[in-house]
């Protein structure tokens, strides 16, 4: 027997019964982004592998363990994007977008790919809504971006279900001292660390703080925290951010353990976390990345942003009982009997659609009874039956399915559309 092909592990189909929920989420996040001045940017699904190695960082779990990397037929190493920031910055630089008004605010809805162990809220192909602001070094920008996430969550009624945690991981200047402190702390227990973290110890000890192995996380729990090593500038930035968050009325806690899983961050990092969807409760993560634009070949340009996992957002929405706007159903089903009537029904359905009405007619060659059964199954709001006598009279009875009430209506697209819209 032939083996049926299944969707790859860690991927999800979005079926018609739920795609309208995705559409509502996407509409709302893009609407909020637009209100805050963010315009959509689209970039390729795959990029030169070096882009992610240089931005996300080659000692991160994402680059070391999770990327979908392959050689194309031209022997180039390419990688399916594991996140959206790198592609955004690459596109911004390549297209010279930093040459016009700053700050530049761009946002995206993208699929991302990471070879992780799938579980609830963790997929190998997942979707992000992300936003990036380039050009501002001010903590006001940090607060503004965080406030946008907060507004989105509030619009979904999730302000109480998701909490904000913030931290500062400093700049390259203060990070040198912090790295030294981490190295001497972890060196005492070097032999207990996993093989990957042993190599990270020399290259990038902060990454050990983010390791998912139980032993490394247990050791990391006692490690020095970055907040104790901030230089004056970074400390002042963090302080100002908190003043602004308070001014915006946004509640938060400082969690000195947040380091994020990507290498490009500097100063502010933040996460929006929920306890309502299990272990993968980080709905949104972001922060400042003041060195990335330069790292990718641009002029030194401070920047920051965030990305929200849409699958996780959907899980929180469902857990909170959020009511999506009902799925649009067929407004009018045109049932027909006989050749002339079939032709008339098809023509009317087409004309109604041109007039903006969701109309359907039979395309299966079904009996009238079977047509009505179908209309019922798809939840059509109204039905009309067209036969020879209706054609001759130029009018037919339109039936409201929920009440069973009928009313005569002229058999023209204009009259039917007007009837449905009254
Ligand atoms: P990230 O924390 O790696 O950050 O991912 C952002 C969000 O994507 C997470 O908080 C989570 O909701 C979702 N996510 C990540 N991995 C998965 C997965 N395997 N399955 C389902 N959802 C997942 C970034 O990607 C940064 N680019 C965010 C950013 C933008 N920072 C600055 N600008």
PDB file of N, CA and C and ligand atoms in Angstrom, residues 62 82-85 108 114 116 121-124 126-128 131-132 260 262 264-265 271 282-287 289 304-312, ligand 1:
ATOM      1  N   UNK A  62      20.054  28.932  18.129  1.00  0.00           N
ATOM      2  CA  UNK A  62      19.381  29.077  16.832  1.00  0.00           C
ATOM      3  C   UNK A  62      20.350  28.734  15.706  1.00  0.00           C
ATOM      4  N   UNK A  82      15.207  32.007  10.426  1.00  0.00           N
ATOM      5  CA  UNK A  82      14.760  31.562  11.744  1.00  0.00           C
ATOM      6  C   UNK A  82      14.064  32.686  12.500  1.00  0.00           C
ATOM      7  N   UNK A  83      14.136  33.908  11.979  1.00  0.00           N
ATOM      8  CA  UNK A  83      13.528  35.083  12.601  1.00  0.00           C
ATOM      9  C   UNK A  83      13.513  36.197  11.569  1.00  0.00           C
ATOM     10  N   UNK A  84      12.909  37.343  11.917  1.00  0.00           N
ATOM     11  CA  UNK A  84      12.708  38.377  10.908  1.00  0.00           C
ATOM     12  C   UNK A  84      13.636  39.575  10.964  1.00  0.00           C
ATOM     13  N   UNK A  85      14.335  39.758  12.087  1.00  0.00           N
ATOM     14  CA  UNK A  85      15.130  40.984  12.221  1.00  0.00           C
ATOM     15  C   UNK A  85      16.273  41.048  11.211  1.00  0.00           C
ATOM     16  N   UNK A 108       6.393  43.429   9.986  1.00  0.00           N
ATOM     17  CA  UNK A 108       6.228  42.278   9.091  1.00  0.00           C
ATOM     18  C   UNK A 108       5.396  41.179   9.737  1.00  0.00           C
ATOM     19  N   UNK A 114      12.611  26.936  12.612  1.00  0.00           N
ATOM     20  CA  UNK A 114      13.658  26.524  13.553  1.00  0.00           C
ATOM     21  C   UNK A 114      13.500  25.041  13.828  1.00  0.00           C
ATOM     22  N   UNK A 116      13.412  22.793  16.154  1.00  0.00           N
ATOM     23  CA  UNK A 116      13.319  22.611  17.597  1.00  0.00           C
ATOM     24  C   UNK A 116      12.450  21.399  17.870  1.00  0.00           C
ATOM     25  N   UNK A 121       2.843  25.175  21.431  1.00  0.00           N
ATOM     26  CA  UNK A 121       3.418  26.524  21.336  1.00  0.00           C
ATOM     27  C   UNK A 121       4.832  26.549  20.780  1.00  0.00           C
ATOM     28  N   UNK A 122       5.369  25.396  20.414  1.00  0.00           N
ATOM     29  CA  UNK A 122       6.704  25.399  19.799  1.00  0.00           C
ATOM     30  C   UNK A 122       6.671  24.561  18.529  1.00  0.00           C
ATOM     31  N   UNK A 123       6.897  25.229  17.414  1.00  0.00           N
ATOM     32  CA  UNK A 123       6.819  24.563  16.114  1.00  0.00           C
ATOM     33  C   UNK A 123       8.119  24.721  15.349  1.00  0.00           C
ATOM     34  N   UNK A 124       8.214  23.976  14.270  1.00  0.00           N
ATOM     35  CA  UNK A 124       9.389  24.135  13.405  1.00  0.00           C
ATOM     36  C   UNK A 124       9.133  25.181  12.343  1.00  0.00           C
ATOM     37  N   UNK A 126       6.790  28.453  12.318  1.00  0.00           N
ATOM     38  CA  UNK A 126       5.856  29.261  13.096  1.00  0.00           C
ATOM     39  C   UNK A 126       5.787  30.644  12.472  1.00  0.00           C
ATOM     40  N   UNK A 127       4.913  31.479  13.030  1.00  0.00           N
ATOM     41  CA  UNK A 127       4.686  32.783  12.403  1.00  0.00           C
ATOM     42  C   UNK A 127       4.901  33.911  13.396  1.00  0.00           C
ATOM     43  N   UNK A 128       5.491  34.950  12.910  1.00  0.00           N
ATOM     44  CA  UNK A 128       5.752  36.107  13.766  1.00  0.00           C
ATOM     45  C   UNK A 128       5.134  37.359  13.183  1.00  0.00           C
ATOM     46  N   UNK A 131       8.142  44.066  14.566  1.00  0.00           N
ATOM     47  CA  UNK A 131       8.271  45.485  14.233  1.00  0.00           C
ATOM     48  C   UNK A 131       9.670  45.936  14.608  1.00  0.00           C
ATOM     49  N   UNK A 132      10.266  46.765  13.770  1.00  0.00           N
ATOM     50  CA  UNK A 132      11.626  47.243  14.012  1.00  0.00           C
ATOM     51  C   UNK A 132      11.645  48.757  13.831  1.00  0.00           C
ATOM     52  N   UNK A 260      17.682  36.640  26.470  1.00  0.00           N
ATOM     53  CA  UNK A 260      17.268  36.440  25.084  1.00  0.00           C
ATOM     54  C   UNK A 260      18.206  35.451  24.376  1.00  0.00           C
ATOM     55  N   UNK A 262      19.270  35.479  21.208  1.00  0.00           N
ATOM     56  CA  UNK A 262      19.927  35.941  19.985  1.00  0.00           C
ATOM     57  C   UNK A 262      21.021  36.921  20.391  1.00  0.00           C
ATOM     58  N   UNK A 264      22.333  39.665  19.009  1.00  0.00           N
ATOM     59  CA  UNK A 264      22.486  41.068  18.626  1.00  0.00           C
ATOM     60  C   UNK A 264      22.036  42.088  19.667  1.00  0.00           C
ATOM     61  N   UNK A 265      21.447  41.630  20.773  1.00  0.00           N
ATOM     62  CA  UNK A 265      20.864  42.607  21.702  1.00  0.00           C
ATOM     63  C   UNK A 265      21.892  43.413  22.484  1.00  0.00           C
ATOM     64  N   UNK A 271      10.359  40.724  27.511  1.00  0.00           N
ATOM     65  CA  UNK A 271       9.496  39.622  27.082  1.00  0.00           C
ATOM     66  C   UNK A 271       8.105  39.808  27.664  1.00  0.00           C
ATOM     67  N   UNK A 282       6.309  32.504  26.402  1.00  0.00           N
ATOM     68  CA  UNK A 282       6.760  33.817  25.924  1.00  0.00           C
ATOM     69  C   UNK A 282       6.038  34.139  24.618  1.00  0.00           C
ATOM     70  N   UNK A 283       5.129  35.081  24.723  1.00  0.00           N
ATOM     71  CA  UNK A 283       4.292  35.419  23.571  1.00  0.00           C
ATOM     72  C   UNK A 283       5.035  36.383  22.659  1.00  0.00           C
ATOM     73  N   UNK A 284       5.894  37.196  23.271  1.00  0.00           N
ATOM     74  CA  UNK A 284       6.561  38.246  22.497  1.00  0.00           C
ATOM     75  C   UNK A 284       7.918  38.514  23.127  1.00  0.00           C
ATOM     76  N   UNK A 285       8.919  38.730  22.283  1.00  0.00           N
ATOM     77  CA  UNK A 285      10.242  39.042  22.811  1.00  0.00           C
ATOM     78  C   UNK A 285      10.903  40.088  21.950  1.00  0.00           C
ATOM     79  N   UNK A 286      11.714  40.915  22.571  1.00  0.00           N
ATOM     80  CA  UNK A 286      12.390  41.931  21.768  1.00  0.00           C
ATOM     81  C   UNK A 286      13.436  42.670  22.555  1.00  0.00           C
ATOM     82  N   UNK A 287      13.906  43.738  21.963  1.00  0.00           N
ATOM     83  CA  UNK A 287      14.909  44.544  22.642  1.00  0.00           C
ATOM     84  C   UNK A 287      15.661  45.417  21.665  1.00  0.00           C
ATOM     85  N   UNK A 289      19.056  46.672  19.654  1.00  0.00           N
ATOM     86  CA  UNK A 289      20.233  46.040  19.020  1.00  0.00           C
ATOM     87  C   UNK A 289      21.053  47.126  18.330  1.00  0.00           C
ATOM     88  N   UNK A 304      15.830  49.003  17.490  1.00  0.00           N
ATOM     89  CA  UNK A 304      15.196  48.068  18.424  1.00  0.00           C
ATOM     90  C   UNK A 304      13.924  47.509  17.808  1.00  0.00           C
ATOM     91  N   UNK A 305      13.399  46.464  18.425  1.00  0.00           N
ATOM     92  CA  UNK A 305      12.164  45.885  17.888  1.00  0.00           C
ATOM     93  C   UNK A 305      11.705  44.712  18.725  1.00  0.00           C
ATOM     94  N   UNK A 306      10.726  44.024  18.206  1.00  0.00           N
ATOM     95  CA  UNK A 306      10.187  42.850  18.904  1.00  0.00           C
ATOM     96  C   UNK A 306       9.539  41.928  17.881  1.00  0.00           C
ATOM     97  N   UNK A 307       9.274  40.704  18.294  1.00  0.00           N
ATOM     98  CA  UNK A 307       8.441  39.818  17.477  1.00  0.00           C
ATOM     99  C   UNK A 307       7.524  39.033  18.396  1.00  0.00           C
ATOM    100  N   UNK A 308       6.318  38.846  17.900  1.00  0.00           N
ATOM    101  CA  UNK A 308       5.282  38.157  18.643  1.00  0.00           C
ATOM    102  C   UNK A 308       5.011  36.841  17.932  1.00  0.00           C
ATOM    103  N   UNK A 309       4.959  35.742  18.661  1.00  0.00           N
ATOM    104  CA  UNK A 309       4.650  34.454  18.040  1.00  0.00           C
ATOM    105  C   UNK A 309       3.144  34.335  17.850  1.00  0.00           C
ATOM    106  N   UNK A 310       2.712  34.218  16.599  1.00  0.00           N
ATOM    107  CA  UNK A 310       1.264  34.243  16.351  1.00  0.00           C
ATOM    108  C   UNK A 310       0.565  32.964  16.820  1.00  0.00           C
ATOM    109  N   UNK A 311       1.251  31.812  16.724  1.00  0.00           N
ATOM    110  CA  UNK A 311       0.626  30.581  17.230  1.00  0.00           C
ATOM    111  C   UNK A 311       0.398  30.709  18.738  1.00  0.00           C
ATOM    112  N   UNK A 312       1.402  31.294  19.418  1.00  0.00           N
ATOM    113  CA  UNK A 312       1.252  31.451  20.875  1.00  0.00           C
ATOM    114  C   UNK A 312       0.175  32.463  21.204  1.00  0.00           C
TER     115      UNK A 312
HETATM  116  P1  LIG B   1      12.515  35.320  19.572  1.00  0.00           P
HETATM  117  O1  LIG B   1      12.366  35.486  21.052  1.00  0.00           O
HETATM  118  O2  LIG B   1      13.477  34.312  19.115  1.00  0.00           O
HETATM  119  O3  LIG B   1      12.903  36.751  19.012  1.00  0.00           O
HETATM  120  O4  LIG B   1      11.117  35.026  18.928  1.00  0.00           O
HETATM  121  C1  LIG B   1      10.025  35.908  19.127  1.00  0.00           C
HETATM  122  C2  LIG B   1       8.774  35.138  19.431  1.00  0.00           C
HETATM  123  O5  LIG B   1       8.530  34.172  18.416  1.00  0.00           O
HETATM  124  C3  LIG B   1       8.829  34.316  20.715  1.00  0.00           C
HETATM  125  O6  LIG B   1       8.546  35.111  21.834  1.00  0.00           O
HETATM  126  C4  LIG B   1       7.742  33.292  20.459  1.00  0.00           C
HETATM  127  O7  LIG B   1       6.468  33.856  20.743  1.00  0.00           O
HETATM  128  C5  LIG B   1       7.866  33.055  18.964  1.00  0.00           C
HETATM  129  N1  LIG B   1       8.636  31.811  18.723  1.00  0.00           N
HETATM  130  C6  LIG B   1       9.966  31.654  18.721  1.00  0.00           C
HETATM  131  N2  LIG B   1      10.294  30.378  18.428  1.00  0.00           N
HETATM  132  C7  LIG B   1       9.134  29.723  18.233  1.00  0.00           C
HETATM  133  C8  LIG B   1       8.796  28.371  17.906  1.00  0.00           C
HETATM  134  N3  LIG B   1       9.717  27.446  17.663  1.00  0.00           N
HETATM  135  N4  LIG B   1       7.479  28.049  17.776  1.00  0.00           N
HETATM  136  C9  LIG B   1       6.513  28.980  17.982  1.00  0.00           C
HETATM  137  N5  LIG B   1       6.776  30.259  18.288  1.00  0.00           N
HETATM  138  C10 LIG B   1       8.064  30.631  18.427  1.00  0.00           C
HETATM  139  C11 LIG B   1      13.090  37.024  17.693  1.00  0.00           C
HETATM  140  O8  LIG B   1      12.816  36.266  16.792  1.00  0.00           O
HETATM  141  C12 LIG B   1      13.587  38.414  17.433  1.00  0.00           C
HETATM  142  N6  LIG B   1      13.808  38.573  15.988  1.00  0.00           N
HETATM  143  C13 LIG B   1      12.621  39.432  17.966  1.00  0.00           C
HETATM  144  C14 LIG B   1      13.093  40.834  17.742  1.00  0.00           C
HETATM  145  C15 LIG B   1      12.723  41.660  16.752  1.00  0.00           C
HETATM  146  N7  LIG B   1      13.986  41.460  18.481  1.00  0.00           N
HETATM  147  C16 LIG B   1      14.178  42.668  17.967  1.00  0.00           C
HETATM  148  N8  LIG B   1      13.429  42.780  16.935  1.00  0.00           N
END
